Short mmCIF file of C-alpha atoms in Angstrom, two decimals:
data_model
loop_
_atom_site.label_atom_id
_atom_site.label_comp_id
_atom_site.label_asym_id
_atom_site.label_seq_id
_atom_site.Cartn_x
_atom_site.Cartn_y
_atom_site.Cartn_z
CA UNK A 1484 -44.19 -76.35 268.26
CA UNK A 1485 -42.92 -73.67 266.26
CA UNK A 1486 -41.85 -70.09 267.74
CA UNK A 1487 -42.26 -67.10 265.96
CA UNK A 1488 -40.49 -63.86 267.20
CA UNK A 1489 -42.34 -60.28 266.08
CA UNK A 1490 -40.14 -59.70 263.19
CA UNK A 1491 -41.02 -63.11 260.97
CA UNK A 1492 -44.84 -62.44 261.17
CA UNK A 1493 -45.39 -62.32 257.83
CA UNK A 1494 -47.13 -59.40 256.36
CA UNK A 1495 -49.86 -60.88 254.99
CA UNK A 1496 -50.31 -63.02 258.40
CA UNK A 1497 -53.67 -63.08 260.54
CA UNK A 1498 -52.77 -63.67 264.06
CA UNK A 1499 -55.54 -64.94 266.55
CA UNK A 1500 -55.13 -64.77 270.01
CA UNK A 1501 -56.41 -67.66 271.99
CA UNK A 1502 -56.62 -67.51 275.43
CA UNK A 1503 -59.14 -66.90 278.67
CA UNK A 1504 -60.53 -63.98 280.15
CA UNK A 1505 -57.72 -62.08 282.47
CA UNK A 1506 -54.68 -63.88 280.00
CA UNK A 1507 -53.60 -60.56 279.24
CA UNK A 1508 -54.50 -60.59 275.48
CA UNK A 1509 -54.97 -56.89 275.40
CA UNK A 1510 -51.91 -55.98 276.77
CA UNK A 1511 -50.15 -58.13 274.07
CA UNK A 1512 -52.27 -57.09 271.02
CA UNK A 1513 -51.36 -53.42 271.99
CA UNK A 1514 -48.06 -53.67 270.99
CA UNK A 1515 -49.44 -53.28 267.56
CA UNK A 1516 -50.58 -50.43 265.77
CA UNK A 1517 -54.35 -49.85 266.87
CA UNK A 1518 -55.10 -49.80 263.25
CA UNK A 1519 -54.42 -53.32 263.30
CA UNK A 1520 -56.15 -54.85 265.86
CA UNK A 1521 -59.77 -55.99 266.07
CA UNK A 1522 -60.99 -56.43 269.36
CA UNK A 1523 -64.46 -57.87 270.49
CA UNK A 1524 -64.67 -55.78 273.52
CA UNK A 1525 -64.07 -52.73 271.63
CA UNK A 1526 -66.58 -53.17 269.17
CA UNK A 1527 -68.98 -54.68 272.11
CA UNK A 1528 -68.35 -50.74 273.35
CA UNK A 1529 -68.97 -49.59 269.78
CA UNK A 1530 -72.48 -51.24 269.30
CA UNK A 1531 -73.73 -50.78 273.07
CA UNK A 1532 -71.43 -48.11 275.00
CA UNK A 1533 -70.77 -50.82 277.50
CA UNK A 1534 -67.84 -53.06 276.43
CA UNK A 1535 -68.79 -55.94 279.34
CA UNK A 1536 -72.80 -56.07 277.68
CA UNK A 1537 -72.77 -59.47 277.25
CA UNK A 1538 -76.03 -59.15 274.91
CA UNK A 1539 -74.12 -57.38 272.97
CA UNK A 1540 -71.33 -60.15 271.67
CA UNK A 1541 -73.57 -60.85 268.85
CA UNK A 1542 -73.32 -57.85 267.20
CA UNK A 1543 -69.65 -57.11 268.36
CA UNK A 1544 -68.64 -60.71 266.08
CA UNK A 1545 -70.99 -59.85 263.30
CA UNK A 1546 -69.27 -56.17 263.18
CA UNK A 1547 -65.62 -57.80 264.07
CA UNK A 1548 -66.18 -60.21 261.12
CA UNK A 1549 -67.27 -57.82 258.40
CA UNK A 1550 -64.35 -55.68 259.49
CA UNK A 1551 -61.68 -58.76 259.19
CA UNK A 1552 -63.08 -59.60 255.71
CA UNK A 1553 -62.61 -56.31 254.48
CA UNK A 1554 -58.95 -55.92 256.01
CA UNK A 1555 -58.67 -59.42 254.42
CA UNK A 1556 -59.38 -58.37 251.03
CA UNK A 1557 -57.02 -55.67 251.58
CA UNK A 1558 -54.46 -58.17 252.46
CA UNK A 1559 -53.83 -56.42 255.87
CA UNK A 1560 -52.00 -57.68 258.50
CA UNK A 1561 -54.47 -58.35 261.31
CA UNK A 1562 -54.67 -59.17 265.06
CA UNK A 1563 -57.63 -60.34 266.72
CA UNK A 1564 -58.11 -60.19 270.42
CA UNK A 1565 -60.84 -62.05 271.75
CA UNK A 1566 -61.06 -65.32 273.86
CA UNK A 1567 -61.17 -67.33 271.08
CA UNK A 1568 -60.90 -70.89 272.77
CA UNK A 1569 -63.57 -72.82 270.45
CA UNK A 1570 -63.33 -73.92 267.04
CA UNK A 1571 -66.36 -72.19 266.68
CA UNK A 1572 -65.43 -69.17 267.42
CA UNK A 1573 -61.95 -69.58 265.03
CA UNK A 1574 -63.04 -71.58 262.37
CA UNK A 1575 -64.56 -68.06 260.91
CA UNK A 1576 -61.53 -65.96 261.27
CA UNK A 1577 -59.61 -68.61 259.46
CA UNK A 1578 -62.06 -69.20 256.86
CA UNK A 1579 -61.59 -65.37 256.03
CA UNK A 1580 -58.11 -65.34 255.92
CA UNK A 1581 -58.07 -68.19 253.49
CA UNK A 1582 -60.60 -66.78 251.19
CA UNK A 1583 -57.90 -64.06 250.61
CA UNK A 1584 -54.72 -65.58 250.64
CA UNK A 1585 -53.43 -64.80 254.40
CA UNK A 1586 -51.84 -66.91 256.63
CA UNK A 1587 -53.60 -67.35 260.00
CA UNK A 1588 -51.38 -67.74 263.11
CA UNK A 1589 -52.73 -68.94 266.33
CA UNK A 1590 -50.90 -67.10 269.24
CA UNK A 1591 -51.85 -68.82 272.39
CA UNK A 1592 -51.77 -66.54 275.86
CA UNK A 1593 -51.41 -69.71 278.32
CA UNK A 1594 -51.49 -67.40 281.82
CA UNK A 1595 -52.19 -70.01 285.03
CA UNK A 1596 -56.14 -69.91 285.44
CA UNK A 1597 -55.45 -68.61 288.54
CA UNK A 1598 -53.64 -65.47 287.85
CA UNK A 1599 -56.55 -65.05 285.11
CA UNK A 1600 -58.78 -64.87 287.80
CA UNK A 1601 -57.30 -63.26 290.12
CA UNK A 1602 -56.70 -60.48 287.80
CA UNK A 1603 -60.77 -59.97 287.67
CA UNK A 1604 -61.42 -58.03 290.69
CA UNK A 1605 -59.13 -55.35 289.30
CA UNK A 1606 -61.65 -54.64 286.13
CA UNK A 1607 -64.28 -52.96 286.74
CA UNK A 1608 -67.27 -54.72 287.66
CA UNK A 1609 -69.19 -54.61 284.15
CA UNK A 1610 -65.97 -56.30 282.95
CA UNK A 1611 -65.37 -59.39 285.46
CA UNK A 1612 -65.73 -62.88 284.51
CA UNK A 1613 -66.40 -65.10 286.69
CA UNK A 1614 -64.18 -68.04 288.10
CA UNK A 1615 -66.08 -70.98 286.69
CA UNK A 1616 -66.11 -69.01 283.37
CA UNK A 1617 -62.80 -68.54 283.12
CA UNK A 1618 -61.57 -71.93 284.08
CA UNK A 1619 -63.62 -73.40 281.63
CA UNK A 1620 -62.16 -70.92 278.85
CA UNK A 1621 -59.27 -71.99 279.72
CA UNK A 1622 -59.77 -75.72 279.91
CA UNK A 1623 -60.80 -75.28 276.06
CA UNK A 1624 -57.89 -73.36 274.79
CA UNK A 1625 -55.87 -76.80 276.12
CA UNK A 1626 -58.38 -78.64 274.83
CA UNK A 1627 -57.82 -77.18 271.55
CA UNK A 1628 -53.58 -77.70 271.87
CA UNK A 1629 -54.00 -80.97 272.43
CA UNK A 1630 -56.12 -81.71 269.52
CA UNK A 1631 -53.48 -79.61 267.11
CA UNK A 1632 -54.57 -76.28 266.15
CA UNK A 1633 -52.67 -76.70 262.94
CA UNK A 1634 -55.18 -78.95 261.53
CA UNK A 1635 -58.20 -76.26 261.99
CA UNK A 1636 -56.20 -74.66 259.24
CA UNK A 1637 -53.74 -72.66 260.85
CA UNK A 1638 -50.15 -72.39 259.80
CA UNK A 1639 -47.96 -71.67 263.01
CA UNK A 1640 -49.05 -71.61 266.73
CA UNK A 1641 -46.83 -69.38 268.46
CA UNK A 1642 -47.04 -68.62 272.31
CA UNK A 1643 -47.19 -65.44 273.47
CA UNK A 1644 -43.75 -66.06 275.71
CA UNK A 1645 -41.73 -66.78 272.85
CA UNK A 1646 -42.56 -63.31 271.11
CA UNK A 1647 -39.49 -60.81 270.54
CA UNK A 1648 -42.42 -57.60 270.36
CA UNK A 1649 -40.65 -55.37 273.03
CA UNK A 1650 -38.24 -54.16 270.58
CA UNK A 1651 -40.84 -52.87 267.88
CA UNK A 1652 -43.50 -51.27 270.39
CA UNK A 1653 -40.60 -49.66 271.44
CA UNK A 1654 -39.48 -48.37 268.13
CA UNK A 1655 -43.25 -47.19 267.53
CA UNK A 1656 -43.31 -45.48 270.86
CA UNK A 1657 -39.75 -43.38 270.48
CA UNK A 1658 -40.54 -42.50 266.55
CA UNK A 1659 -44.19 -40.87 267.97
CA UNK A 1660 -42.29 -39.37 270.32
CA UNK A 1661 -40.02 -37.90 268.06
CA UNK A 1662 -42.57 -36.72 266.09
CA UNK A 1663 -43.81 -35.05 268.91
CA UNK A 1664 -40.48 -32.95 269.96
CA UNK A 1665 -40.69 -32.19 265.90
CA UNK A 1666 -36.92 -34.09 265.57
CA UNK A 1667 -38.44 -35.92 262.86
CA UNK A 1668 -38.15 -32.65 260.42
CA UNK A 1669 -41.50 -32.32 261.43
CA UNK A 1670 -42.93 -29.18 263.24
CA UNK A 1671 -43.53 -31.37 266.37
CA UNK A 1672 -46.31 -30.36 269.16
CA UNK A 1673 -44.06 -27.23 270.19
CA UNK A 1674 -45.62 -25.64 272.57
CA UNK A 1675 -48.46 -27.79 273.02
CA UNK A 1676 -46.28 -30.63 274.45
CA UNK A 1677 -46.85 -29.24 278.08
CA UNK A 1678 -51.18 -28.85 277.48
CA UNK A 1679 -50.80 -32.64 276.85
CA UNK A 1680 -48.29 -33.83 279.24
CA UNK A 1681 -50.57 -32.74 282.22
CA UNK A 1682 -54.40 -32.48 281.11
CA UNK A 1683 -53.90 -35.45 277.98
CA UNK A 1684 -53.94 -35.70 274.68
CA UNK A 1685 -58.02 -35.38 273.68
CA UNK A 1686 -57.87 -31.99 275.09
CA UNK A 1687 -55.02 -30.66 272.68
CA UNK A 1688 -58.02 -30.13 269.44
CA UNK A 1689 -60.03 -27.53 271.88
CA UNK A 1690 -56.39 -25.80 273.06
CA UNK A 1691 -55.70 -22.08 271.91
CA UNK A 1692 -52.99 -19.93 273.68
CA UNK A 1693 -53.94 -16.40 273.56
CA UNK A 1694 -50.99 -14.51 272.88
CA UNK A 1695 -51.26 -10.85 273.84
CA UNK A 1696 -54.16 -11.01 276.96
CA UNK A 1697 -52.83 -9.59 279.73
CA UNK A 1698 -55.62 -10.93 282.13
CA UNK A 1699 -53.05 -13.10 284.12
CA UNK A 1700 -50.54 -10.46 285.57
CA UNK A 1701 -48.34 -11.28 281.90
CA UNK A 1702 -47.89 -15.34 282.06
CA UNK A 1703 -49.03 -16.81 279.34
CA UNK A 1704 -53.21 -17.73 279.06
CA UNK A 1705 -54.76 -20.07 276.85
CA UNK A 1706 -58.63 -21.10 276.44
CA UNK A 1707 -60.24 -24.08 276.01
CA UNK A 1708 -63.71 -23.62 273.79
CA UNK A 1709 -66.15 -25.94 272.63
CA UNK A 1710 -69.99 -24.13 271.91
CA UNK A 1711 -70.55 -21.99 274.32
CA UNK A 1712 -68.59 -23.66 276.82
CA UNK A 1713 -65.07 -22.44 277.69
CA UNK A 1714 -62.78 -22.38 280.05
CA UNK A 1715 -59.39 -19.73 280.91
CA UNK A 1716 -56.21 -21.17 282.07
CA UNK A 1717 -52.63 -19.41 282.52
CA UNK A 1718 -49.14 -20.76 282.71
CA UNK A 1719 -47.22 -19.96 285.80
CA UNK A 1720 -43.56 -20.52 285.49
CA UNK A 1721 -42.96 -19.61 289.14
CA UNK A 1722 -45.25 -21.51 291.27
CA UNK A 1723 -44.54 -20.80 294.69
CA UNK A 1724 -41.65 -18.79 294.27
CA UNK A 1725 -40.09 -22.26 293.68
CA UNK A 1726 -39.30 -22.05 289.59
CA UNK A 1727 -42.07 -24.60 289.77
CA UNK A 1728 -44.93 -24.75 286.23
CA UNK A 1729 -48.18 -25.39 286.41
CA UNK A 1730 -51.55 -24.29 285.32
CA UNK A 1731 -54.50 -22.02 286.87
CA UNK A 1732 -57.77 -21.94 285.71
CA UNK A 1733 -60.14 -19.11 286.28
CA UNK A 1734 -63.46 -19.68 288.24
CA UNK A 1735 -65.75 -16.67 290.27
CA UNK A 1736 -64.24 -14.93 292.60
CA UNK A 1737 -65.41 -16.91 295.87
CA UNK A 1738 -65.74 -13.24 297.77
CA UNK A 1739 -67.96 -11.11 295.74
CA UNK A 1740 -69.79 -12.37 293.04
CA UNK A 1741 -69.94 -8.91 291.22
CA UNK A 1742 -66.01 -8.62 291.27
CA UNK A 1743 -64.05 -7.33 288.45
CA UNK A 1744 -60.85 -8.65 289.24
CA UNK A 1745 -59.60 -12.77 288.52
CA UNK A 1746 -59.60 -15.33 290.63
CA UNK A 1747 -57.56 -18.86 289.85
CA UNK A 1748 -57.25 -22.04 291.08
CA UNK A 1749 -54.60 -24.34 290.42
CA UNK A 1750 -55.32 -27.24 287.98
CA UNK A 1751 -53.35 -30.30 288.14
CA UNK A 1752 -54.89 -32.62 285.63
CA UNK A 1753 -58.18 -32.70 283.36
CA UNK A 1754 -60.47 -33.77 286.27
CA UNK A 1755 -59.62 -29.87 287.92
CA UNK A 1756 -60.96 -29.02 284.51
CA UNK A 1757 -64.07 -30.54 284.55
CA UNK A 1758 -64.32 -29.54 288.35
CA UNK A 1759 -63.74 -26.18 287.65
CA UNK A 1760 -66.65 -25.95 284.65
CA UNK A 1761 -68.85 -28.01 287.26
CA UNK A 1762 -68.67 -25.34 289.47
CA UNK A 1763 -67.27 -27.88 292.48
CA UNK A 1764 -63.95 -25.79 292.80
CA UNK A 1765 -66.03 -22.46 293.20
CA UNK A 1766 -64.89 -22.51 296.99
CA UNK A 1767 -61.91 -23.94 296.64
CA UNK A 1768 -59.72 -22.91 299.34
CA UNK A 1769 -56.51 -22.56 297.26
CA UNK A 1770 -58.37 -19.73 294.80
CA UNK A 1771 -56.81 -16.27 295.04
CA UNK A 1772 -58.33 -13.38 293.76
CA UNK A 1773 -56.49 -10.80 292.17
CA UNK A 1774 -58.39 -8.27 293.75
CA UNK A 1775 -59.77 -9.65 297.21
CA UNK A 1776 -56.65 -11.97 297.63
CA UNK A 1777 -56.69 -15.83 299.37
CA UNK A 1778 -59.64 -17.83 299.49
CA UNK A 1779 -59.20 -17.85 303.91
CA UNK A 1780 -62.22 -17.76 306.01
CA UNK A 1781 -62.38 -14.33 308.10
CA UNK A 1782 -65.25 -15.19 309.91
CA UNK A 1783 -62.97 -18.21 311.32
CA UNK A 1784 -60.20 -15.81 311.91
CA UNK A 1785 -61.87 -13.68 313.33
CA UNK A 1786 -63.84 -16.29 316.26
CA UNK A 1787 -59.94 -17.30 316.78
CA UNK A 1788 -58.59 -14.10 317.60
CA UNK A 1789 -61.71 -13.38 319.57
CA UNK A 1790 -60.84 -16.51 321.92
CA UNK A 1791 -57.21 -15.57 322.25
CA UNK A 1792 -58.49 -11.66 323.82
CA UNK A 1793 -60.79 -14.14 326.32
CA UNK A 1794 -58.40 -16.03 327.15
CA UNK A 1795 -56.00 -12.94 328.07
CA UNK A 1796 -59.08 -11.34 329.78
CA UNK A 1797 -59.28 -14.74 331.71
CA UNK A 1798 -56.05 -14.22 332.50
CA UNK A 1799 -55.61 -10.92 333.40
CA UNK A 1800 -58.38 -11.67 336.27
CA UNK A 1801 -56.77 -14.81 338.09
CA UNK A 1802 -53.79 -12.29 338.46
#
């Protein structure tokens, strides 16, 4: 058997991942660029917006192999992550690679069958496999060691245990990062960093700070536009009283619904976002209006105070 460690992939190398559903093939082909990778589920996603539509597979190889022969052509290196446990389903991707003069790697992913499938009640239920499925995926990836993988055509089996890939995903990881905080001699997300760190990266296109409103008793506000659609959302850098920073977004005031004054609500992630433009935080209880004050319930107040002056009455009479 011969082990291959991350850095002596060769450039022009193919590597196909072989191993059942739950073997953790994802998680290893992720320690690649995206760019690189070709993975069935994905493209079962891209042609049917469900990546578990098993009607779909047809059309996810058919797209997965024009794909590979065009990164082939390019001489690209190339991961594939799918089950790939039948010659069948190889013989293909190797045929490709040889057309064009790359090296195709099998990289086997030998989990236990059962921690495969115990790992399938944690997907969600469009993407479980079940047991006898999986066993018998796995039953022909050993099928296929035993018979030698290296005469199907491939040059190396490596096993996913032997691979040294920690030290490069890492490297990838801290120069984004760095890119990020602009120490790259970039310009670096600046003051975006914060946006991203607690409502994600998608929403940083549709982020504008808008320096100079004074609509949020002077922190800083910023909008988030798409159409007609927006929402407003200031920076407090004193949550509490606490030194604490965190977002508000504005929704109605929950008092009066012709009110001229502002009323937030804290936002702690992108679902408060969506929430908040759904309407669903309109009576939130922690929304304070600028010009009515705390979202509190007088009414409630009010039936309490009325029980304590009964209860005094009551009182006052047994004495």
């Amino acid at each position: 058997m011969s082990e291959l460690c991350c850095w002596q992939m060769p450039e022009n190398g193919l590597v196909v991942l072989i191993g059942p559903s739950g073997a953790g093939k994802t998680t290893i082909a992720n320690t690649w660029p995206a760019s690189q990778v070709l993975s069935l589920d994905a493209l079962r996603e891209v042609v049917s917006d469900d990546a578990g539509d098993q009607d779909a597979t047809g059309d996810a190889v058919a797209a997965l192999h024009l794909l590979l022969e065009a990164r082939m052509r390019r001489r690209l290196f190339t991961v594939i992550d799918a089950t790939n446990v039948t010659r069948a389903s190889r013989e293909p991707l190797i045929a490709a690679a040889k057309r064009h003069g790359m090296l195709p790697i099998a990289l086997m992913v030998a989990t236990p069958g059962t921690v495969c499938v115990d790992r399938q009640s944690a997907r969600p239920a469009n993407r479980r496999v079940p047991e006898e499925v999986v066993i018998r995926q796995r039953q022909d990836m050993v099928d296929s060691q035993r018979r030698g993988l290296k005469s199907e055509g491939f040059i190396e089996v490596a096993y996913s245990e032997s691979l040294y890939q920690l030290l490069p995903f890492l490297e990838r990881l801290s120069e984004r990062r760095q890119a990020d905080l602009g120490l790259d001699d970039g310009d670096g997300l600046g003051d975006l960093l914060l946006p991203r760190r607690v409502f994600g990266p998608e929403i940083l296109p549709l982020w504008r700070w808008k320096d100079g409103s004074n609509i949020a008793d002077g922190d800083r506000v910023a909008e988030i536009r798409l159409g007609q659609m927006y929402l407003t959302l200031a920076l407090r850098t004193d949550v509490d009283g606490e030194g604490d920073i965190g977002f508000d977004v504005a929704v109605p005031c929950p008092h009066d619904d012709e009110c001229t004054g502002r009323a937030w609500v804290p936002a702690y992630s992108v679902t408060c976002l969506f929430r908040a433009l759904n309407g669903d935080l309109d009576d939130d209880e922690d929304i304070v209006c600028t010009v009515h004050g705390p979202n509190t319930d007088d009414d409630q107040d009010d039936d309490v105070d009325g029980a304590d002056f009964e209860e005094q009455d009551l009182e006052a009479i047994r004495s």
